[in-house]
Short mmCIF file of C-alpha atoms in Angstrom, two decimals:
data_model
loop_
_atom_site.label_atom_id
_atom_site.label_comp_id
_atom_site.label_asym_id
_atom_site.label_seq_id
_atom_site.Cartn_x
_atom_site.Cartn_y
_atom_site.Cartn_z
CA UNK A 181 -43.33 34.32 -97.41
CA UNK A 182 -44.39 32.08 -100.23
CA UNK A 183 -46.38 29.00 -99.42
CA UNK A 184 -44.19 25.90 -99.06
CA UNK A 185 -43.84 23.61 -102.09
CA UNK A 186 -44.41 19.96 -101.18
CA UNK A 187 -41.91 17.50 -102.64
CA UNK A 188 -41.29 13.73 -102.53
CA UNK A 189 -38.06 12.44 -100.94
CA UNK A 190 -35.50 12.34 -103.72
CA UNK A 191 -34.01 8.98 -102.75
CA UNK A 192 -34.52 5.46 -101.54
CA UNK A 193 -33.06 3.89 -98.37
CA UNK A 194 -31.74 5.58 -95.24
CA UNK A 195 -30.33 9.10 -95.25
CA UNK A 196 -29.23 11.31 -92.34
CA UNK A 197 -30.66 14.82 -92.25
CA UNK A 198 -28.27 17.78 -91.85
CA UNK A 199 -28.64 21.55 -91.96
CA UNK A 200 -32.40 21.40 -91.86
CA UNK A 201 -34.52 24.53 -92.10
CA UNK A 202 -36.75 22.83 -89.56
CA UNK A 203 -34.13 23.93 -87.06
CA UNK A 204 -32.97 27.33 -88.33
CA UNK A 205 -33.26 29.69 -91.26
CA UNK A 206 -31.04 30.31 -93.05
CA UNK A 207 -30.34 26.58 -92.72
CA UNK A 208 -26.81 26.84 -94.03
CA UNK A 209 -25.95 30.06 -92.30
CA UNK A 210 -26.25 32.09 -95.42
CA UNK A 211 -28.92 33.48 -97.81
CA UNK A 212 -26.50 33.49 -100.78
CA UNK A 213 -27.52 31.57 -103.92
CA UNK A 214 -31.13 31.16 -102.64
CA UNK A 215 -30.02 28.63 -99.99
CA UNK A 216 -32.01 29.92 -97.02
CA UNK A 217 -34.28 26.83 -96.86
CA UNK A 218 -31.89 24.31 -98.31
CA UNK A 219 -31.43 20.88 -96.67
CA UNK A 220 -28.73 18.21 -96.82
CA UNK A 221 -29.03 14.40 -96.76
CA UNK A 222 -26.14 12.11 -96.11
CA UNK A 223 -26.66 8.49 -97.20
CA UNK A 224 -26.00 5.95 -94.46
CA UNK A 225 -25.87 2.20 -94.17
CA UNK A 226 -28.47 -0.10 -92.49
CA UNK A 227 -26.98 0.77 -89.02
CA UNK A 228 -27.49 4.48 -89.71
CA UNK A 229 -23.78 5.17 -90.10
CA UNK A 230 -21.63 6.71 -92.73
CA UNK A 231 -18.10 5.51 -93.32
CA UNK A 232 -16.28 4.27 -90.19
CA UNK A 233 -13.92 6.82 -88.70
CA UNK A 234 -10.37 5.62 -88.27
CA UNK A 235 -7.15 7.25 -87.10
CA UNK A 236 -6.24 7.73 -90.79
CA UNK A 237 -9.53 9.47 -91.59
CA UNK A 238 -8.97 11.89 -88.69
CA UNK A 239 -5.66 13.12 -90.19
CA UNK A 240 -5.90 12.54 -93.99
CA UNK A 241 -8.52 13.12 -96.70
CA UNK A 242 -10.48 9.95 -97.83
CA UNK A 243 -11.58 8.56 -101.12
CA UNK A 244 -15.27 9.23 -101.58
CA UNK A 245 -15.89 5.65 -102.54
CA UNK A 246 -15.25 4.62 -98.91
CA UNK A 247 -18.68 6.08 -98.11
CA UNK A 248 -21.76 3.86 -98.37
CA UNK A 249 -23.83 6.34 -100.24
CA UNK A 250 -21.31 7.30 -102.93
CA UNK A 251 -23.11 6.46 -106.18
CA UNK A 252 -26.46 5.88 -104.62
CA UNK A 253 -29.38 6.94 -106.96
CA UNK A 254 -30.82 10.45 -106.66
CA UNK A 255 -34.53 10.64 -107.76
CA UNK A 256 -36.80 13.37 -108.99
CA UNK A 257 -38.75 14.82 -106.06
CA UNK A 258 -41.42 16.54 -108.22
CA UNK A 259 -43.16 16.53 -111.64
CA UNK A 260 -41.40 19.07 -113.89
CA UNK A 261 -39.06 19.78 -116.73
CA UNK A 262 -35.25 19.65 -116.52
CA UNK A 263 -33.83 23.13 -117.04
CA UNK A 264 -30.18 22.51 -116.11
CA UNK A 265 -28.07 19.33 -116.05
CA UNK A 266 -24.37 19.60 -115.22
CA UNK A 267 -22.00 16.73 -114.39
CA UNK A 268 -18.53 17.78 -115.55
CA UNK A 269 -17.06 18.43 -112.06
CA UNK A 270 -14.76 15.91 -110.44
CA UNK A 271 -15.58 14.11 -107.18
CA UNK A 272 -12.94 15.17 -104.72
CA UNK A 273 -11.64 13.55 -101.56
CA UNK A 274 -13.78 13.65 -98.39
CA UNK A 275 -12.67 15.63 -95.38
CA UNK A 276 -13.26 14.74 -91.78
CA UNK A 277 -11.31 15.36 -88.61
CA UNK A 278 -8.33 17.61 -89.08
CA UNK A 279 -8.68 17.78 -92.90
CA UNK A 280 -12.16 19.27 -92.49
CA UNK A 281 -10.67 22.27 -90.70
CA UNK A 282 -8.39 23.11 -93.67
CA UNK A 283 -11.20 22.48 -96.09
CA UNK A 284 -13.51 24.89 -94.20
CA UNK A 285 -10.90 27.61 -94.54
CA UNK A 286 -11.21 27.39 -98.29
CA UNK A 287 -14.96 27.70 -98.42
CA UNK A 288 -14.93 31.50 -98.92
CA UNK A 289 -12.89 31.16 -102.05
CA UNK A 290 -15.29 28.60 -103.49
CA UNK A 291 -18.18 30.91 -102.83
CA UNK A 292 -16.34 33.64 -104.63
CA UNK A 293 -15.98 31.36 -107.67
CA UNK A 294 -19.72 31.12 -107.97
CA UNK A 295 -22.54 28.58 -108.05
CA UNK A 296 -20.83 25.64 -109.79
CA UNK A 297 -17.87 25.78 -107.31
CA UNK A 298 -20.44 25.37 -104.48
CA UNK A 299 -23.08 23.15 -106.08
CA UNK A 300 -20.76 20.92 -108.11
CA UNK A 301 -22.74 18.64 -110.46
CA UNK A 302 -26.38 19.44 -110.30
CA UNK A 303 -29.87 19.24 -111.87
CA UNK A 304 -32.54 21.90 -111.87
CA UNK A 305 -36.25 20.98 -112.31
CA UNK A 306 -38.84 23.62 -113.23
CA UNK A 307 -41.90 22.60 -111.35
CA UNK A 308 -44.01 25.65 -112.36
CA UNK A 309 -44.30 27.02 -108.83
CA UNK A 310 -40.57 26.60 -108.12
CA UNK A 311 -37.27 25.52 -109.48
CA UNK A 312 -35.85 22.61 -107.52
CA UNK A 313 -32.04 22.18 -107.34
CA UNK A 314 -30.34 18.91 -106.47
CA UNK A 315 -26.54 19.27 -105.99
CA UNK A 316 -23.20 17.47 -105.40
CA UNK A 317 -24.00 14.70 -107.79
CA UNK A 318 -21.35 12.20 -108.96
CA UNK A 319 -19.37 13.13 -111.98
CA UNK A 320 -20.79 11.54 -115.20
CA UNK A 321 -23.86 10.21 -113.52
CA UNK A 322 -26.58 12.69 -114.56
CA UNK A 323 -28.95 10.77 -116.82
CA UNK A 324 -31.39 13.50 -117.80
CA UNK A 325 -31.24 16.22 -120.35
CA UNK A 326 -32.51 19.82 -120.55
CA UNK A 327 -36.04 19.78 -121.85
CA UNK A 328 -36.88 16.29 -120.51
CA UNK A 329 -39.95 15.94 -118.39
CA UNK A 330 -39.59 13.90 -115.18
CA UNK A 331 -41.94 12.59 -112.57
CA UNK A 332 -41.35 11.76 -108.90
CA UNK A 333 -39.13 8.68 -108.58
CA UNK A 334 -37.40 9.11 -111.99
CA UNK A 335 -33.65 8.74 -111.69
CA UNK A 336 -31.65 11.95 -112.14
CA UNK A 337 -28.11 10.89 -111.26
CA UNK A 338 -26.08 9.54 -108.36
CA UNK A 339 -24.92 10.88 -105.03
CA UNK A 340 -21.45 12.33 -105.26
CA UNK A 341 -18.88 14.58 -103.63
CA UNK A 342 -18.55 17.40 -106.12
CA UNK A 343 -18.59 21.11 -105.27
CA UNK A 344 -18.51 22.34 -101.70
CA UNK A 345 -18.88 18.99 -99.96
CA UNK A 346 -16.99 17.38 -97.11
CA UNK A 347 -18.44 13.91 -97.77
CA UNK A 348 -20.89 12.38 -100.30
CA UNK A 349 -24.31 13.88 -99.76
CA UNK A 350 -27.31 15.49 -101.46
CA UNK A 351 -28.10 19.17 -101.20
CA UNK A 352 -31.73 20.12 -102.00
CA UNK A 353 -33.26 23.60 -102.35
CA UNK A 354 -36.22 25.42 -103.95
CA UNK A 355 -35.99 28.77 -105.77
CA UNK A 356 -38.42 31.17 -107.46
CA UNK A 357 -36.42 31.24 -110.74
CA UNK A 358 -33.63 29.56 -112.75
CA UNK A 359 -31.09 32.30 -112.25
CA UNK A 360 -29.46 31.35 -108.96
CA UNK A 361 -27.75 34.68 -108.43
CA UNK A 362 -31.04 36.54 -108.67
CA UNK A 363 -33.31 33.86 -107.25
CA UNK A 364 -35.12 34.00 -103.95
CA UNK A 365 -35.21 30.93 -101.71
CA UNK A 366 -38.57 29.18 -101.37
CA UNK A 367 -39.67 27.05 -98.42
CA UNK A 368 -40.64 23.46 -99.10
CA UNK A 369 -41.78 20.40 -97.26
CA UNK A 370 -41.12 16.68 -97.91
CA UNK A 371 -44.30 14.60 -97.80
CA UNK A 372 -45.96 17.25 -95.81
CA UNK A 373 -43.19 18.03 -93.16
CA UNK A 374 -39.48 18.50 -92.71
CA UNK A 375 -37.14 16.24 -90.75
CA UNK A 376 -34.98 17.89 -88.10
CA UNK A 377 -31.17 17.81 -88.30
CA UNK A 378 -29.93 14.45 -86.92
CA UNK A 379 -33.06 12.55 -88.03
CA UNK A 380 -32.59 9.47 -90.24
CA UNK A 381 -35.07 9.30 -92.99
CA UNK A 382 -36.00 5.83 -94.23
CA UNK A 383 -37.89 6.40 -97.54
CA UNK A 384 -39.34 2.82 -97.28
CA UNK A 385 -41.17 3.67 -94.07
CA UNK A 386 -42.69 7.06 -94.98
#
């Protein structure tokens, strides 16, 4: 296995960790599209919560702008060069409760459509040792261009709900090459370690 690439956290504020490779590999239950070591972060408010759950949210899809992290800045986690920047995909409704069951049943069809159907709007950073992918960005928010050099903390775009996403969140993964369908997943750490699923990361306290 390749040595882990160490990254900075790609955000400010409080974010809830989900699907962490600290708990299992493959972290998302699949090795497809080099996702074995991927991790998800859901932005939360100062109380550590996402959008309140109501009776309506249990039975109907919700607008993504109900969620506290929709539109929150996503930052470069590493020094490198932008090799992909895509933000043409729409931000769809969020799905919790019963709607999430129906949404899960359509996941296979999205996988069959390929990378963009899963990742939605995304940025790739070539960091020499690895290509870093940041996915599910808000439509129209990507503010970097292919060929641009970025450094940790530079703004890339905003948290959205594009691609295979049940609520606004950030998907982060590392790969050994730009071609996702041929790439191999690479392990990584964040400031020297990895948070477990369920942990709330406060970037201001790291």
